[in-house]
Amino acid sequence: MSRGFSPQGARLVSLCFSSHSRIILVITKTTTTRKTRLSRAITPVPHEQATDARLGRIVRLLMEHATVVVSGTKIAQEISSNRSEVWRLIQQLRGLGVTVAGHPATGYQLKSVPDLLLPEILGPLLRGTIFDAHVHHFYKIGSTNTAAMAAASQGAPEGTVFLAEEQTAGRGRGANSWESARSAGIYCSVVLRPALPPSDVLVMALAAGLAVRAAIEQVNPRVTPDLKWPNDVLIDGKKVCGILAEMNAEVTRVRYIVVGIGINVNHSSFPKELQDEAISLRMVTGSESSRVELAAALLKSLDQEYRLLAEPRGARQSILRRFAEHSTWVRGKQVRIEENGSRVEGTTEGLDDRGFLQVRTAQGVQTILSGTVRAQ
Ligand code: BTN
């Protein structure tokens, strides 16, 4: 399910930002879960590598024969290798938290279905979506967004998905980072190539929030997430998901968009500095959620929203209406927005037809183009 481009060209992203022939806009969420010091630059990890595809093939084989012990020889045949290599790979899987019983003499058996976002596990659940055939998985990566932007600049097709178990330089809006503990959350970036002008990309980012919301509700029907303009998903007033949408565009035409989604799924706690603002699904429901199920629901939902938006008449009005319906922030909320030293205070009055937040202030209604929206 992998295509032949190299995600380690992550440094190209900074070239894109400085290129005179390209415009990069960053349309992002409004708050992030961890502030970085301004001086701290986020640098990509140079040695990140896509997950060895043989690990996924072993997991799939063991899943297909879940009730029996599978011999090392059979596994070796499956991955065109030898038994000692199988042993080494099984040890790697164990190191990643997959419970595999057995050893070379007896064969191997999975003790439970691993909740890893491997293409071999997730791919079959995405049939019929644009994400079907392009899932890339990393056990550890700097940032899936950085990798996806680099891959997109090298021609990665629409629907390419980057998923990681762990990010060492997960990026939030601006100079913020994103807490990306190993296998606790969903760290996902998708490449889209919509035939849209850049002015429509905010609506797409809002649609991504709707997709996250729908996926969370589908997997946990008793949870009701709230959308905060433009890109936060909250539960009980705390952030369960952040979205970082970045694009490369000409003035009238988008070349590609990367929508990066971070969902706090099975975190049992957060670092002290995040405790007041971050929450995970596990903290809300008291039990673990399947990341595979949630990631599949998310990508399917995103696929639906995206197709809608691509229709000739577009779905802009539907997206704006549904966003407002599922948000306690869009209308009648006392807010303050701070951005680049300026501050706006007032009451929210809905979204304009491009998706920008309207705020009634003492000076009249102001259109908020970006910034961190906080309750007064
Ligand atoms: C925010 O709320 O500040 C946006 C957070 C976006 C985090 C996601 S995790 C997957 C993708 N890779 C990144 O480096 N960031 C996004």
Short mmCIF file of C-alpha atoms and ligand atoms in Angstrom, two decimals:
data_model
loop_
_atom_site.label_atom_id
_atom_site.label_comp_id
_atom_site.label_asym_id
_atom_site.label_seq_id
_atom_site.Cartn_x
_atom_site.Cartn_y
_atom_site.Cartn_z
CA MET A 1 0.00 0.00 0.00
CA SER A 2 2.97 2.27 -0.16
CA ARG A 3 3.98 4.41 -3.07
CA GLY A 4 7.46 5.26 -4.08
CA PHE A 5 8.11 8.68 -2.72
CA SER A 6 10.33 9.49 0.13
CA PRO A 7 8.77 11.00 3.24
CA GLN A 8 12.15 11.82 4.66
CA GLY A 9 12.34 14.85 2.35
CA ALA A 10 10.69 16.70 5.18
CA ARG A 11 13.09 19.60 4.89
CA LEU A 12 11.46 20.52 1.59
CA VAL A 13 8.62 21.98 3.56
CA SER A 14 10.72 24.85 4.76
CA LEU A 15 11.78 25.42 1.15
CA CYS A 16 8.12 25.65 0.23
CA PHE A 17 7.61 28.26 2.88
CA SER A 18 10.43 30.42 1.63
CA SER A 19 9.84 29.91 -2.08
CA HIS A 20 8.80 33.04 -3.96
CA SER A 21 6.91 31.01 -6.54
CA ARG A 22 4.57 29.50 -4.00
CA ILE A 23 2.15 30.71 -1.44
CA ILE A 24 1.68 28.65 1.66
CA LEU A 25 -1.14 29.52 3.96
CA VAL A 26 -1.62 27.88 7.29
CA ILE A 27 -5.22 27.63 8.42
CA THR A 28 -5.33 26.08 11.80
CA LYS A 29 -7.17 25.52 15.02
CA THR A 30 -7.39 28.19 17.62
CA THR A 31 -5.70 26.77 20.68
CA THR A 32 -3.18 24.06 21.16
CA THR A 33 -2.40 21.80 24.00
CA ARG A 34 1.18 22.74 24.63
CA LYS A 35 2.98 26.00 24.16
CA THR A 36 6.53 25.82 22.99
CA ARG A 37 9.03 28.51 23.80
CA LEU A 38 9.34 30.87 20.88
CA SER A 39 12.99 30.03 20.49
CA ARG A 40 12.34 26.33 20.14
CA ALA A 41 12.38 25.32 16.50
CA ILE A 42 10.59 22.16 15.48
CA THR A 43 13.02 20.07 13.47
CA PRO A 44 12.12 16.89 11.62
CA VAL A 45 13.74 13.66 12.77
CA PRO A 46 16.21 12.75 10.04
CA HIS A 47 16.03 8.94 10.33
CA GLU A 48 12.32 8.38 10.33
CA GLN A 49 11.38 5.35 8.33
CA ALA A 50 8.08 3.89 7.28
CA THR A 51 7.18 0.79 9.22
CA ASP A 52 8.72 -2.40 7.84
CA ALA A 53 5.81 -3.76 5.76
CA ARG A 54 6.72 -7.30 6.86
CA LEU A 55 5.51 -6.49 10.39
CA GLY A 56 2.04 -5.75 9.04
CA ARG A 57 2.07 -8.89 6.93
CA ILE A 58 2.99 -11.01 9.95
CA VAL A 59 0.24 -9.40 12.02
CA ARG A 60 -2.29 -9.99 9.27
CA LEU A 61 -1.24 -13.63 8.88
CA LEU A 62 -1.51 -14.20 12.63
CA MET A 63 -4.90 -12.47 12.66
CA GLU A 64 -6.14 -14.67 9.85
CA HIS A 65 -5.13 -17.73 11.88
CA ALA A 66 -6.03 -16.34 15.26
CA THR A 67 -7.12 -19.65 16.78
CA VAL A 68 -4.04 -21.67 15.86
CA VAL A 69 -0.31 -21.53 16.29
CA VAL A 70 1.41 -20.48 13.05
CA SER A 71 4.81 -22.00 12.40
CA GLY A 72 7.89 -19.87 11.91
CA THR A 73 8.37 -21.60 8.56
CA LYS A 74 4.93 -20.55 7.31
CA ILE A 75 5.51 -16.98 8.41
CA ALA A 76 8.95 -17.02 6.78
CA GLN A 77 7.34 -18.14 3.50
CA GLU A 78 4.76 -15.36 3.76
CA ILE A 79 7.41 -12.69 4.04
CA SER A 80 9.95 -14.42 1.78
CA SER A 81 12.52 -14.66 4.52
CA ASN A 82 13.91 -17.16 7.04
CA ARG A 83 12.93 -18.26 10.54
CA SER A 84 15.57 -16.28 12.36
CA GLU A 85 14.42 -13.11 10.61
CA VAL A 86 10.86 -14.00 11.64
CA TRP A 87 12.03 -14.27 15.24
CA ARG A 88 13.68 -10.87 15.00
CA LEU A 89 10.51 -9.31 13.59
CA ILE A 90 8.33 -11.00 16.22
CA GLN A 91 10.60 -9.47 18.87
CA GLN A 92 10.10 -6.09 17.22
CA LEU A 93 6.33 -6.54 17.33
CA ARG A 94 6.54 -7.44 21.03
CA GLY A 95 8.60 -4.33 21.62
CA LEU A 96 5.73 -2.38 20.08
CA GLY A 97 3.23 -3.82 22.50
CA VAL A 98 1.78 -6.59 20.32
CA THR A 99 1.22 -9.69 22.45
CA VAL A 100 2.52 -12.68 20.52
CA ALA A 101 2.88 -16.03 22.28
CA GLY A 102 5.40 -18.68 21.23
CA HIS A 103 8.96 -18.98 19.96
CA PRO A 104 10.77 -20.38 16.91
CA ALA A 105 10.40 -24.02 17.98
CA THR A 106 6.63 -23.91 18.59
CA GLY A 107 5.39 -21.23 16.21
CA TYR A 108 3.49 -18.08 17.09
CA GLN A 109 -0.01 -16.99 18.03
CA LEU A 110 -1.55 -13.56 18.57
CA LYS A 111 -3.04 -13.13 22.02
CA SER A 112 -5.21 -10.17 21.08
CA VAL A 113 -5.92 -8.07 18.01
CA PRO A 114 -3.35 -5.27 18.12
CA ASP A 115 -4.66 -1.74 18.05
CA LEU A 116 -1.97 -0.58 15.64
CA LEU A 117 -2.80 1.67 12.70
CA LEU A 118 -1.00 -0.58 10.23
CA PRO A 119 -2.05 -0.43 6.56
CA GLU A 120 -2.74 -4.18 6.72
CA ILE A 121 -5.28 -3.63 9.50
CA LEU A 122 -6.71 -0.22 8.56
CA GLY A 123 -6.58 -0.56 4.76
CA PRO A 124 -9.38 -3.14 4.43
CA LEU A 125 -11.66 -0.88 6.48
CA LEU A 126 -11.17 2.00 4.04
CA ARG A 127 -12.34 0.28 0.86
CA GLY A 128 -14.15 2.64 -1.48
CA THR A 129 -12.66 5.79 0.06
CA ILE A 130 -9.95 7.96 -1.47
CA PHE A 131 -7.69 6.75 1.34
CA ASP A 132 -7.95 3.10 0.42
CA ALA A 133 -4.61 2.40 -1.21
CA HIS A 134 -2.23 4.97 0.17
CA VAL A 135 -1.79 4.34 3.88
CA HIS A 136 1.73 4.92 5.24
CA HIS A 137 2.51 3.93 8.78
CA PHE A 138 5.38 4.99 11.03
CA TYR A 139 6.18 3.73 14.48
CA LYS A 140 8.01 6.95 15.13
CA ILE A 141 8.13 10.10 13.04
CA GLY A 142 8.89 13.78 13.58
CA SER A 143 5.53 15.03 12.34
CA THR A 144 3.05 13.35 10.00
CA ASN A 145 2.14 16.80 8.65
CA THR A 146 5.73 17.61 7.81
CA ALA A 147 6.14 14.26 6.10
CA ALA A 148 2.85 14.61 4.23
CA MET A 149 3.69 18.15 3.02
CA ALA A 150 7.06 16.89 1.77
CA ALA A 151 5.46 13.89 0.09
CA ALA A 152 2.79 16.09 -1.51
CA SER A 153 5.47 18.40 -2.89
CA GLN A 154 7.02 15.30 -4.46
CA GLY A 155 3.77 14.26 -6.09
CA ALA A 156 2.08 12.03 -3.51
CA PRO A 157 -1.41 11.33 -4.83
CA GLU A 158 -4.63 12.59 -3.38
CA GLY A 159 -5.74 10.37 -0.54
CA THR A 160 -2.24 9.61 0.74
CA VAL A 161 -2.42 9.07 4.50
CA PHE A 162 0.41 9.28 7.00
CA LEU A 163 -0.22 7.68 10.37
CA ALA A 164 2.20 7.41 13.26
CA GLU A 165 2.19 5.64 16.57
CA GLU A 166 4.36 8.40 17.99
CA GLN A 167 5.51 11.85 16.88
CA THR A 168 8.71 13.34 18.22
CA ALA A 169 8.01 16.80 16.79
CA GLY A 170 4.22 16.86 16.45
CA ARG A 171 3.19 20.31 15.27
CA GLY A 172 0.27 22.43 16.35
CA ARG A 173 -0.61 25.86 15.16
CA GLY A 174 2.16 28.40 14.93
CA ALA A 175 5.00 27.68 17.29
CA ASN A 176 3.07 25.12 19.28
CA SER A 177 3.82 21.46 19.49
CA TRP A 178 1.44 18.56 19.82
CA GLU A 179 1.67 15.99 22.59
CA SER A 180 2.02 12.69 20.74
CA ALA A 181 2.58 9.89 23.23
CA ARG A 182 3.19 6.46 21.74
CA SER A 183 0.07 4.57 20.64
CA ALA A 184 -2.17 6.69 22.88
CA GLY A 185 -3.58 8.94 20.19
CA ILE A 186 -4.33 9.13 16.51
CA TYR A 187 -1.73 11.18 14.65
CA CYS A 188 -2.86 11.36 11.08
CA SER A 189 -2.22 13.57 8.05
CA VAL A 190 -3.92 13.27 4.68
CA VAL A 191 -2.99 14.76 1.33
CA LEU A 192 -5.84 16.31 -0.66
CA ARG A 193 -5.77 17.92 -4.06
CA PRO A 194 -9.12 19.67 -4.37
CA ALA A 195 -10.10 21.73 -7.38
CA LEU A 196 -10.85 24.69 -5.13
CA PRO A 197 -9.62 28.24 -4.77
CA PRO A 198 -7.63 28.93 -1.59
CA SER A 199 -10.60 30.91 -0.26
CA ASP A 200 -12.57 27.66 0.09
CA VAL A 201 -9.97 25.89 2.17
CA LEU A 202 -11.26 27.19 5.49
CA VAL A 203 -14.59 25.50 4.77
CA MET A 204 -12.66 22.29 4.12
CA ALA A 205 -10.90 22.62 7.45
CA LEU A 206 -14.27 23.13 9.14
CA ALA A 207 -15.49 19.99 7.38
CA ALA A 208 -12.55 18.09 8.88
CA GLY A 209 -13.80 19.09 12.34
CA LEU A 210 -17.23 17.76 11.43
CA ALA A 211 -15.65 14.49 10.32
CA VAL A 212 -13.78 14.13 13.61
CA ARG A 213 -16.91 14.87 15.56
CA ALA A 214 -18.94 12.30 13.63
CA ALA A 215 -16.24 9.65 14.07
CA ILE A 216 -16.02 10.20 17.83
CA GLU A 217 -19.80 9.99 18.14
CA GLN A 218 -19.93 6.86 16.03
CA VAL A 219 -17.38 5.05 18.18
CA ASN A 220 -18.61 6.49 21.50
CA PRO A 221 -22.31 7.29 21.04
CA ARG A 222 -22.66 8.75 24.52
CA VAL A 223 -20.01 11.37 23.93
CA THR A 224 -21.07 14.72 22.43
CA PRO A 225 -18.12 16.69 21.13
CA ASP A 226 -18.31 20.44 20.70
CA LEU A 227 -16.65 22.26 17.80
CA LYS A 228 -14.67 25.40 18.47
CA TRP A 229 -13.93 27.62 15.49
CA PRO A 230 -11.99 26.97 13.46
CA ASN A 231 -10.47 23.60 14.21
CA ASP A 232 -10.77 22.36 17.76
CA VAL A 233 -12.92 19.53 18.98
CA LEU A 234 -13.76 19.78 22.67
CA ILE A 235 -15.37 17.55 25.26
CA ASP A 236 -16.39 19.05 28.58
CA GLY A 237 -14.69 22.26 27.47
CA LYS A 238 -11.31 20.57 27.01
CA LYS A 239 -9.53 19.76 23.82
CA VAL A 240 -9.78 16.20 22.55
CA CYS A 241 -8.63 16.93 19.01
CA GLY A 242 -6.68 19.56 17.12
CA ILE A 243 -6.50 19.99 13.38
CA LEU A 244 -3.66 21.58 11.46
CA ALA A 245 -4.54 22.27 7.83
CA GLU A 246 -1.70 23.50 5.65
CA MET A 247 -1.70 24.19 1.96
CA ASN A 248 0.44 24.98 -1.01
CA ALA A 249 -1.43 27.19 -3.44
CA GLU A 250 -1.32 29.66 -6.24
CA VAL A 251 -3.47 32.74 -5.79
CA THR A 252 -6.45 31.14 -7.51
CA ARG A 253 -5.73 27.43 -7.26
CA VAL A 254 -4.85 25.04 -4.50
CA ARG A 255 -2.02 22.68 -5.37
CA TYR A 256 -2.44 20.50 -2.32
CA ILE A 257 -3.70 20.57 1.21
CA VAL A 258 -2.49 18.51 4.12
CA VAL A 259 -5.05 18.05 6.86
CA GLY A 260 -3.34 16.89 10.05
CA ILE A 261 -5.53 15.52 12.80
CA GLY A 262 -4.46 14.70 16.33
CA ILE A 263 -6.99 12.93 18.55
CA ASN A 264 -6.39 12.20 22.22
CA VAL A 265 -7.75 8.68 22.50
CA ASN A 266 -6.30 6.49 25.24
CA HIS A 267 -4.14 8.90 27.22
CA SER A 268 -4.62 8.23 30.91
CA SER A 269 -3.08 11.57 31.83
CA PHE A 270 -1.34 14.58 30.34
CA PRO A 271 1.73 16.51 31.38
CA LYS A 272 0.94 19.03 34.11
CA GLU A 273 0.97 22.05 31.83
CA LEU A 274 -1.76 20.49 29.64
CA GLN A 275 -4.04 19.18 32.34
CA ASP A 276 -6.40 22.17 32.35
CA GLU A 277 -6.94 22.17 28.60
CA ALA A 278 -6.53 18.64 27.27
CA ILE A 279 -8.73 15.59 27.63
CA SER A 280 -8.77 12.13 26.09
CA LEU A 281 -11.69 9.88 25.16
CA ARG A 282 -10.51 7.44 27.77
CA MET A 283 -10.68 10.12 30.45
CA VAL A 284 -14.26 10.84 29.41
CA THR A 285 -15.60 7.32 28.98
CA GLY A 286 -13.45 5.50 31.55
CA SER A 287 -12.43 2.86 29.04
CA GLU A 288 -10.08 2.47 26.10
CA SER A 289 -11.33 3.06 22.58
CA SER A 290 -10.09 1.18 19.55
CA ARG A 291 -7.83 3.53 17.64
CA VAL A 292 -8.24 1.37 14.55
CA GLU A 293 -12.02 1.70 14.71
CA LEU A 294 -11.84 5.43 15.34
CA ALA A 295 -9.25 6.06 12.61
CA ALA A 296 -11.37 4.10 10.11
CA ALA A 297 -14.50 6.03 11.11
CA LEU A 298 -12.57 9.29 10.82
CA LEU A 299 -11.19 8.62 7.37
CA LYS A 300 -14.55 7.41 6.07
CA SER A 301 -16.26 10.46 7.44
CA LEU A 302 -13.58 12.73 6.00
CA ASP A 303 -14.00 11.00 2.65
CA GLN A 304 -17.75 11.74 2.72
CA GLU A 305 -17.31 15.40 3.61
CA TYR A 306 -14.64 15.79 0.96
CA ARG A 307 -16.76 14.23 -1.79
CA LEU A 308 -19.63 16.49 -0.84
CA LEU A 309 -17.44 19.54 -1.13
CA ALA A 310 -16.22 18.46 -4.54
CA GLU A 311 -19.75 18.26 -5.96
CA PRO A 312 -20.55 20.86 -8.60
CA ARG A 313 -22.82 22.84 -6.30
CA GLY A 314 -20.52 22.26 -3.39
CA ALA A 315 -21.61 21.68 0.15
CA ARG A 316 -20.36 24.90 1.62
CA GLN A 317 -23.71 25.96 3.09
CA SER A 318 -24.34 22.51 4.54
CA ILE A 319 -20.89 22.46 6.17
CA LEU A 320 -21.30 25.94 7.64
CA ARG A 321 -24.78 25.12 8.91
CA ARG A 322 -23.75 21.80 10.47
CA PHE A 323 -20.63 23.32 12.01
CA ALA A 324 -22.75 25.99 13.68
CA GLU A 325 -25.27 23.38 14.81
CA HIS A 326 -22.59 21.36 16.58
CA SER A 327 -20.76 24.28 18.10
CA THR A 328 -21.57 26.20 21.25
CA TRP A 329 -18.98 28.78 20.16
CA VAL A 330 -20.31 30.05 16.86
CA ARG A 331 -23.22 32.11 18.14
CA GLY A 332 -23.95 33.98 21.35
CA LYS A 333 -20.68 33.22 23.12
CA GLN A 334 -18.68 35.87 24.92
CA VAL A 335 -15.17 35.51 23.56
CA ARG A 336 -11.84 37.16 23.25
CA ILE A 337 -9.45 36.52 20.38
CA GLU A 338 -5.80 37.30 20.56
CA GLU A 339 -3.51 37.24 17.57
CA ASN A 340 -0.17 38.94 16.96
CA GLY A 341 -0.63 41.33 19.84
CA SER A 342 -4.14 42.43 18.84
CA ARG A 343 -7.20 41.59 20.90
CA VAL A 344 -10.88 41.41 19.95
CA GLU A 345 -13.62 41.03 22.54
CA GLY A 346 -17.29 40.49 21.96
CA THR A 347 -20.11 38.06 21.30
CA THR A 348 -20.00 35.56 18.46
CA GLU A 349 -22.57 36.12 15.71
CA GLY A 350 -22.14 33.13 13.41
CA LEU A 351 -19.93 32.40 10.40
CA ASP A 352 -19.83 34.36 7.17
CA ASP A 353 -20.24 32.50 3.89
CA ARG A 354 -16.51 31.77 3.67
CA GLY A 355 -16.48 30.31 7.17
CA PHE A 356 -14.92 33.21 9.07
CA LEU A 357 -16.16 33.89 12.57
CA GLN A 358 -18.25 37.04 13.13
CA VAL A 359 -17.88 38.78 16.46
CA ARG A 360 -19.96 41.73 17.63
CA THR A 361 -17.68 44.14 19.46
CA ALA A 362 -18.16 47.63 20.88
CA GLN A 363 -16.94 48.91 17.49
CA GLY A 364 -19.36 46.79 15.42
CA VAL A 365 -19.19 43.34 13.87
CA GLN A 366 -15.67 42.13 13.15
CA THR A 367 -14.63 39.24 10.94
CA ILE A 368 -12.08 36.99 12.61
CA LEU A 369 -9.60 35.62 10.09
CA SER A 370 -7.47 33.70 12.56
CA GLY A 371 -6.43 33.71 16.17
CA THR A 372 -7.04 31.93 19.41
CA VAL A 373 -10.65 32.07 20.50
CA ARG A 374 -11.16 31.90 24.25
CA ALA A 375 -14.24 32.17 26.43
CA GLN A 376 -14.43 35.46 28.31
C1 BTN B 1 -3.51 22.17 17.08
O1 BTN B 1 -4.57 22.09 17.71
O2 BTN B 1 -2.60 22.94 17.41
C2 BTN B 1 -3.33 21.32 15.87
C3 BTN B 1 -2.76 20.03 16.26
C4 BTN B 1 -2.59 19.10 15.09
C5 BTN B 1 -1.87 17.87 15.52
C6 BTN B 1 -1.80 16.89 14.40
S1 BTN B 1 -1.20 15.32 14.94
C7 BTN B 1 -1.05 14.80 13.31
C8 BTN B 1 -0.52 15.97 12.51
N1 BTN B 1 0.91 16.02 12.58
C9 BTN B 1 1.35 17.10 13.20
O3 BTN B 1 2.53 17.38 13.40
N2 BTN B 1 0.31 17.84 13.61
C10 BTN B 1 -0.94 17.25 13.22
#
